[in-house]
């Protein structure tokens, strides 16, 4: 899953009164609150100018499917990247209208952001986002509002399982396809990992354990990527090592998130009594 957020983060130009420094190359912002952090803004811009294209070429050259977790405003402001994504068969998960925390929004504003995000991505890419995923975590109302909107068939605002599962929301069956922060390049900035190779080892070890459990039950593995993080040359080598490790194996299905959701609906249909929850 490639997160495309750059251009939709907190910024002075969008009237937020602060620059966003999350998932950048500094563990803590060095510019005092209330001042514009041009360094952090530049690190976000790397993702748009360089990182996206490096990862785009990698997946295109290998003929691999990909899911893009896209903040709608970020795509609006990056027409070249949006056009590149639109030209592929990659699927889209809506990552908010902007890359901001939904748990800080009141319900009316959150409802508006969900609707604006869905409409924006449809207009920008010519096809809708099927799934939904917040920045870090949802608000208590998010899942209900996503179901209320009706344009999304699942959300990924959960980290609690290695398989999809059903929930009943407002009397309707709603699919949850969990995400992961364990196999996520966020650990490479301000976290416990330092090198791309270490990240690759985490991915390879995680896959090998899941594969060894295949005789007991199926499992899914989500790899979280950010253009401004994994798009750097010293880090992408870890992803390349992982892709080499799983290449050509007959016991792995590399798929889009929409494919996984469709497979789950077909194999484990919703039951109102909650059976089939994973």
mmCIF file of N, CA, C and O in Angstrom, residues 167-233:
data_model
loop_
_atom_site.group_PDB
_atom_site.id
_atom_site.type_symbol
_atom_site.label_atom_id
_atom_site.label_comp_id
_atom_site.label_asym_id
_atom_site.label_seq_id
_atom_site.Cartn_x
_atom_site.Cartn_y
_atom_site.Cartn_z
ATOM 1 N N UNK A 167 -18.339 -6.442 10.225
ATOM 2 C CA UNK A 167 -19.018 -5.807 11.352
ATOM 3 C C UNK A 167 -20.407 -5.375 10.907
ATOM 4 O O UNK A 167 -20.632 -5.105 9.717
ATOM 5 N N UNK A 168 -21.309 -5.325 11.857
ATOM 6 C CA UNK A 168 -22.629 -4.774 11.584
ATOM 7 C C UNK A 168 -22.632 -3.318 12.016
ATOM 8 O O UNK A 168 -22.399 -3.007 13.178
ATOM 9 N N UNK A 169 -22.854 -2.422 11.056
ATOM 10 C CA UNK A 169 -22.842 -0.985 11.312
ATOM 11 C C UNK A 169 -24.162 -0.407 10.804
ATOM 12 O O UNK A 169 -24.484 -0.541 9.618
ATOM 13 N N UNK A 170 -24.915 0.201 11.701
ATOM 14 C CA UNK A 170 -26.216 0.772 11.349
ATOM 15 C C UNK A 170 -27.097 -0.251 10.654
ATOM 16 O O UNK A 170 -27.804 0.062 9.684
ATOM 17 N N UNK A 171 -27.019 -1.487 11.134
ATOM 18 C CA UNK A 171 -27.854 -2.551 10.609
ATOM 19 C C UNK A 171 -27.382 -3.150 9.298
ATOM 20 O O UNK A 171 -28.079 -3.999 8.726
ATOM 21 N N UNK A 172 -26.196 -2.750 8.831
ATOM 22 C CA UNK A 172 -25.681 -3.245 7.562
ATOM 23 C C UNK A 172 -24.365 -3.989 7.773
ATOM 24 O O UNK A 172 -23.605 -3.685 8.698
ATOM 25 N N UNK A 173 -24.105 -4.939 6.909
ATOM 26 C CA UNK A 173 -22.825 -5.615 6.936
ATOM 27 C C UNK A 173 -21.741 -4.730 6.346
ATOM 28 O O UNK A 173 -21.888 -4.194 5.245
ATOM 29 N N UNK A 174 -20.669 -4.553 7.084
ATOM 30 C CA UNK A 174 -19.572 -3.692 6.639
ATOM 31 C C UNK A 174 -18.261 -4.448 6.799
ATOM 32 O O UNK A 174 -17.969 -4.999 7.867
ATOM 33 N N UNK A 175 -17.470 -4.484 5.740
ATOM 34 C CA UNK A 175 -16.216 -5.232 5.737
ATOM 35 C C UNK A 175 -15.072 -4.364 6.245
ATOM 36 O O UNK A 175 -14.926 -3.200 5.862
ATOM 37 N N UNK A 176 -14.247 -4.958 7.109
ATOM 38 C CA UNK A 176 -13.029 -4.326 7.602
ATOM 39 C C UNK A 176 -11.840 -5.133 7.076
ATOM 40 O O UNK A 176 -11.782 -6.347 7.264
ATOM 41 N N UNK A 177 -10.930 -4.470 6.407
ATOM 42 C CA UNK A 177 -9.703 -5.101 5.903
ATOM 43 C C UNK A 177 -8.547 -4.456 6.660
ATOM 44 O O UNK A 177 -8.084 -3.367 6.297
ATOM 45 N N UNK A 178 -8.085 -5.073 7.752
ATOM 46 C CA UNK A 178 -7.104 -4.421 8.627
ATOM 47 C C UNK A 178 -5.806 -4.039 7.914
ATOM 48 O O UNK A 178 -5.409 -4.668 6.928
ATOM 49 N N UNK A 179 -5.181 -3.029 8.453
ATOM 50 C CA UNK A 179 -3.902 -2.526 7.962
ATOM 51 C C UNK A 179 -2.830 -2.931 8.978
ATOM 52 O O UNK A 179 -3.111 -3.670 9.929
ATOM 53 N N UNK A 180 -1.603 -2.480 8.808
ATOM 54 C CA UNK A 180 -0.541 -2.813 9.753
ATOM 55 C C UNK A 180 0.446 -1.661 9.886
ATOM 56 O O UNK A 180 0.828 -1.040 8.888
ATOM 57 N N UNK A 181 0.837 -1.384 11.114
ATOM 58 C CA UNK A 181 1.949 -0.469 11.366
ATOM 59 C C UNK A 181 3.213 -1.229 11.756
ATOM 60 O O UNK A 181 4.243 -0.630 12.020
ATOM 61 N N UNK A 182 3.117 -2.574 11.778
ATOM 62 C CA UNK A 182 4.286 -3.400 12.082
ATOM 63 C C UNK A 182 5.167 -3.556 10.852
ATOM 64 O O UNK A 182 6.395 -3.432 10.931
ATOM 65 N N UNK A 183 4.556 -3.831 9.706
ATOM 66 C CA UNK A 183 5.290 -3.948 8.441
ATOM 67 C C UNK A 183 5.065 -2.667 7.646
ATOM 68 O O UNK A 183 4.507 -2.677 6.548
ATOM 69 N N UNK A 184 5.537 -1.587 8.198
ATOM 70 C CA UNK A 184 5.266 -0.260 7.669
ATOM 71 C C UNK A 184 6.539 0.571 7.721
ATOM 72 O O UNK A 184 7.260 0.542 8.729
ATOM 73 N N UNK A 185 6.824 1.302 6.646
ATOM 74 C CA UNK A 185 8.064 2.075 6.614
ATOM 75 C C UNK A 185 8.080 3.261 7.566
ATOM 76 O O UNK A 185 9.101 3.938 7.699
ATOM 77 N N UNK A 186 6.976 3.503 8.273
ATOM 78 C CA UNK A 186 6.970 4.550 9.290
ATOM 79 C C UNK A 186 8.030 4.294 10.361
ATOM 80 O O UNK A 186 8.500 5.230 11.019
ATOM 81 N N UNK A 187 8.403 3.035 10.521
ATOM 82 C CA UNK A 187 9.427 2.693 11.504
ATOM 83 C C UNK A 187 10.815 3.197 11.098
ATOM 84 O O UNK A 187 11.743 3.195 11.911
ATOM 85 N N UNK A 188 10.952 3.635 9.864
ATOM 86 C CA UNK A 188 12.256 4.080 9.383
ATOM 87 C C UNK A 188 12.543 5.542 9.698
ATOM 88 O O UNK A 188 13.666 6.004 9.515
ATOM 89 N N UNK A 189 11.552 6.297 10.133
ATOM 90 C CA UNK A 189 11.762 7.697 10.492
ATOM 91 C C UNK A 189 11.275 7.919 11.917
ATOM 92 O O UNK A 189 10.103 7.733 12.225
ATOM 93 N N UNK A 190 12.201 8.284 12.778
ATOM 94 C CA UNK A 190 11.857 8.509 14.176
ATOM 95 C C UNK A 190 11.479 7.250 14.917
ATOM 96 O O UNK A 190 10.893 7.297 15.999
ATOM 97 N N UNK A 191 11.804 6.084 14.349
ATOM 98 C CA UNK A 191 11.437 4.819 14.962
ATOM 99 C C UNK A 191 12.640 3.973 15.312
ATOM 100 O O UNK A 191 13.738 4.486 15.533
ATOM 101 N N UNK A 192 12.416 2.653 15.306
ATOM 102 C CA UNK A 192 13.442 1.741 15.780
ATOM 103 C C UNK A 192 14.352 1.218 14.671
ATOM 104 O O UNK A 192 15.407 0.656 14.965
ATOM 105 N N UNK A 193 13.961 1.374 13.422
ATOM 106 C CA UNK A 193 14.772 0.887 12.314
ATOM 107 C C UNK A 193 15.588 2.035 11.727
ATOM 108 O O UNK A 193 15.188 3.193 11.786
ATOM 109 N N UNK A 194 16.721 1.688 11.154
ATOM 110 C CA UNK A 194 17.592 2.703 10.588
ATOM 111 C C UNK A 194 17.800 2.482 9.091
ATOM 112 O O UNK A 194 17.751 3.422 8.307
ATOM 113 N N UNK A 195 18.017 1.244 8.681
ATOM 114 C CA UNK A 195 18.378 0.972 7.293
ATOM 115 C C UNK A 195 17.244 0.318 6.518
ATOM 116 O O UNK A 195 16.373 -0.351 7.079
ATOM 117 N N UNK A 196 17.284 0.509 5.204
ATOM 118 C CA UNK A 196 16.332 -0.163 4.339
ATOM 119 C C UNK A 196 16.459 -1.669 4.428
ATOM 120 O O UNK A 196 15.463 -2.390 4.356
ATOM 121 N N UNK A 197 17.688 -2.157 4.587
ATOM 122 C CA UNK A 197 17.882 -3.611 4.698
ATOM 123 C C UNK A 197 17.204 -4.169 5.941
ATOM 124 O O UNK A 197 16.660 -5.274 5.928
ATOM 125 N N UNK A 198 17.234 -3.420 7.038
ATOM 126 C CA UNK A 198 16.544 -3.870 8.249
ATOM 127 C C UNK A 198 15.040 -3.949 8.009
ATOM 128 O O UNK A 198 14.371 -4.881 8.472
ATOM 129 N N UNK A 199 14.517 -2.992 7.276
ATOM 130 C CA UNK A 199 13.101 -3.025 6.936
ATOM 131 C C UNK A 199 12.800 -4.243 6.068
ATOM 132 O O UNK A 199 11.795 -4.942 6.274
ATOM 133 N N UNK A 200 13.680 -4.498 5.110
ATOM 134 C CA UNK A 200 13.510 -5.686 4.273
ATOM 135 C C UNK A 200 13.512 -6.961 5.082
ATOM 136 O O UNK A 200 12.741 -7.896 4.815
ATOM 137 N N UNK A 201 14.366 -7.034 6.105
ATOM 138 C CA UNK A 201 14.412 -8.222 6.961
ATOM 139 C C UNK A 201 13.107 -8.408 7.723
ATOM 140 O O UNK A 201 12.623 -9.538 7.887
ATOM 141 N N UNK A 202 12.537 -7.310 8.211
ATOM 142 C CA UNK A 202 11.240 -7.389 8.891
ATOM 143 C C UNK A 202 10.186 -7.952 7.949
ATOM 144 O O UNK A 202 9.382 -8.825 8.322
ATOM 145 N N UNK A 203 10.162 -7.469 6.718
ATOM 146 C CA UNK A 203 9.182 -7.944 5.752
ATOM 147 C C UNK A 203 9.393 -9.422 5.425
ATOM 148 O O UNK A 203 8.431 -10.206 5.386
ATOM 149 N N UNK A 204 10.632 -9.796 5.184
ATOM 150 C CA UNK A 204 10.928 -11.192 4.828
ATOM 151 C C UNK A 204 10.595 -12.130 5.979
ATOM 152 O O UNK A 204 9.964 -13.174 5.796
ATOM 153 N N UNK A 205 11.000 -11.763 7.184
ATOM 154 C CA UNK A 205 10.715 -12.614 8.345
ATOM 155 C C UNK A 205 9.215 -12.720 8.591
ATOM 156 O O UNK A 205 8.701 -13.805 8.918
ATOM 157 N N UNK A 206 8.503 -11.614 8.441
ATOM 158 C CA UNK A 206 7.052 -11.639 8.631
ATOM 159 C C UNK A 206 6.399 -12.566 7.611
ATOM 160 O O UNK A 206 5.533 -13.392 7.956
ATOM 161 N N UNK A 207 6.822 -12.440 6.358
ATOM 162 C CA UNK A 207 6.250 -13.310 5.327
ATOM 163 C C UNK A 207 6.545 -14.776 5.598
ATOM 164 O O UNK A 207 5.663 -15.635 5.464
ATOM 165 N N UNK A 208 7.783 -15.079 5.970
ATOM 166 C CA UNK A 208 8.156 -16.478 6.171
ATOM 167 C C UNK A 208 7.345 -17.128 7.284
ATOM 168 O O UNK A 208 6.940 -18.294 7.183
ATOM 169 N N UNK A 209 7.094 -16.408 8.362
ATOM 170 C CA UNK A 209 6.276 -16.959 9.437
ATOM 171 C C UNK A 209 4.842 -17.170 8.960
ATOM 172 O O UNK A 209 4.226 -18.220 9.223
ATOM 173 N N UNK A 210 4.279 -16.198 8.265
ATOM 174 C CA UNK A 210 2.916 -16.349 7.754
ATOM 175 C C UNK A 210 2.825 -17.530 6.794
ATOM 176 O O UNK A 210 1.860 -18.301 6.834
ATOM 177 N N UNK A 211 3.828 -17.683 5.946
ATOM 178 C CA UNK A 211 3.818 -18.804 5.003
ATOM 179 C C UNK A 211 3.922 -20.140 5.736
ATOM 180 O O UNK A 211 3.298 -21.132 5.336
ATOM 181 N N UNK A 212 4.681 -20.163 6.825
ATOM 182 C CA UNK A 212 4.828 -21.412 7.577
ATOM 183 C C UNK A 212 3.542 -21.808 8.282
ATOM 184 O O UNK A 212 3.366 -22.970 8.659
ATOM 185 N N UNK A 213 2.638 -20.855 8.468
ATOM 186 C CA UNK A 213 1.359 -21.124 9.118
ATOM 187 C C UNK A 213 0.247 -21.432 8.122
ATOM 188 O O UNK A 213 -0.909 -21.641 8.518
ATOM 189 N N UNK A 214 0.589 -21.474 6.839
ATOM 190 C CA UNK A 214 -0.439 -21.625 5.812
ATOM 191 C C UNK A 214 -1.214 -22.932 5.935
ATOM 192 O O UNK A 214 -2.374 -23.010 5.516
ATOM 193 N N UNK A 215 -0.579 -23.953 6.499
ATOM 194 C CA UNK A 215 -1.291 -25.233 6.642
ATOM 195 C C UNK A 215 -2.366 -25.157 7.721
ATOM 196 O O UNK A 215 -3.243 -26.021 7.794
ATOM 197 N N UNK A 216 -2.295 -24.120 8.554
ATOM 198 C CA UNK A 216 -3.290 -23.936 9.608
ATOM 199 C C UNK A 216 -4.420 -23.015 9.156
ATOM 200 O O UNK A 216 -5.593 -23.279 9.428
ATOM 201 N N UNK A 217 -4.066 -21.936 8.489
ATOM 202 C CA UNK A 217 -5.061 -20.951 8.078
ATOM 203 C C UNK A 217 -4.402 -19.941 7.145
ATOM 204 O O UNK A 217 -3.183 -19.735 7.199
ATOM 205 N N UNK A 218 -5.172 -19.305 6.295
ATOM 206 C CA UNK A 218 -4.610 -18.247 5.446
ATOM 207 C C UNK A 218 -4.335 -17.000 6.272
ATOM 208 O O UNK A 218 -4.906 -16.807 7.347
ATOM 209 N N UNK A 219 -3.463 -16.152 5.772
ATOM 210 C CA UNK A 219 -3.177 -14.887 6.414
ATOM 211 C C UNK A 219 -2.890 -13.856 5.323
ATOM 212 O O UNK A 219 -2.495 -14.192 4.206
ATOM 213 N N UNK A 220 -3.080 -12.585 5.668
ATOM 214 C CA UNK A 220 -2.708 -11.520 4.749
ATOM 215 C C UNK A 220 -1.589 -10.698 5.388
ATOM 216 O O UNK A 220 -1.455 -10.653 6.603
ATOM 217 N N UNK A 221 -0.813 -10.048 4.528
ATOM 218 C CA UNK A 221 0.285 -9.216 4.993
ATOM 219 C C UNK A 221 0.208 -7.880 4.260
ATOM 220 O O UNK A 221 0.221 -7.827 3.030
ATOM 221 N N UNK A 222 0.110 -6.812 5.016
ATOM 222 C CA UNK A 222 0.059 -5.465 4.451
ATOM 223 C C UNK A 222 1.415 -4.800 4.597
ATOM 224 O O UNK A 222 1.975 -4.773 5.695
ATOM 225 N N UNK A 223 1.939 -4.267 3.508
ATOM 226 C CA UNK A 223 3.200 -3.528 3.538
ATOM 227 C C UNK A 223 2.888 -2.056 3.302
ATOM 228 O O UNK A 223 2.421 -1.674 2.227
ATOM 229 N N UNK A 224 3.122 -1.247 4.320
ATOM 230 C CA UNK A 224 2.827 0.182 4.234
ATOM 231 C C UNK A 224 4.036 0.972 3.756
ATOM 232 O O UNK A 224 5.138 0.824 4.298
ATOM 233 N N UNK A 225 3.831 1.801 2.735
ATOM 234 C CA UNK A 225 4.916 2.574 2.135
ATOM 235 C C UNK A 225 4.497 4.036 2.009
ATOM 236 O O UNK A 225 3.314 4.329 1.790
ATOM 237 N N UNK A 226 5.460 4.930 2.136
ATOM 238 C CA UNK A 226 5.225 6.358 1.956
ATOM 239 C C UNK A 226 6.232 6.898 0.947
ATOM 240 O O UNK A 226 7.424 6.556 1.019
ATOM 241 N N UNK A 227 5.770 7.747 0.061
ATOM 242 C CA UNK A 227 6.653 8.232 -0.993
ATOM 243 C C UNK A 227 7.849 9.003 -0.436
ATOM 244 O O UNK A 227 8.950 8.912 -0.969
ATOM 245 N N UNK A 228 7.646 9.752 0.654
ATOM 246 C CA UNK A 228 8.730 10.566 1.214
ATOM 247 C C UNK A 228 9.615 9.771 2.168
ATOM 248 O O UNK A 228 10.614 10.289 2.672
ATOM 249 N N UNK A 229 9.250 8.514 2.432
ATOM 250 C CA UNK A 229 10.043 7.669 3.332
ATOM 251 C C UNK A 229 10.752 6.586 2.532
ATOM 252 O O UNK A 229 11.967 6.613 2.341
ATOM 253 N N UNK A 230 10.005 5.617 2.029
ATOM 254 C CA UNK A 230 10.614 4.484 1.330
ATOM 255 C C UNK A 230 11.123 4.880 -0.047
ATOM 256 O O UNK A 230 11.910 4.144 -0.649
ATOM 257 N N UNK A 231 10.699 6.038 -0.537
ATOM 258 C CA UNK A 231 11.145 6.488 -1.846
ATOM 259 C C UNK A 231 12.588 6.915 -1.908
ATOM 260 O O UNK A 231 13.114 7.179 -2.997
ATOM 261 N N UNK A 232 13.275 6.969 -0.760
ATOM 262 C CA UNK A 232 14.698 7.307 -0.756
ATOM 263 C C UNK A 232 15.525 6.080 -1.172
ATOM 264 O O UNK A 232 15.186 4.950 -0.825
ATOM 265 N N UNK A 233 16.633 6.278 -1.907
ATOM 266 C CA UNK A 233 17.392 5.159 -2.462
ATOM 267 C C UNK A 233 17.937 4.200 -1.417
ATOM 268 O O UNK A 233 17.983 2.989 -1.646
#
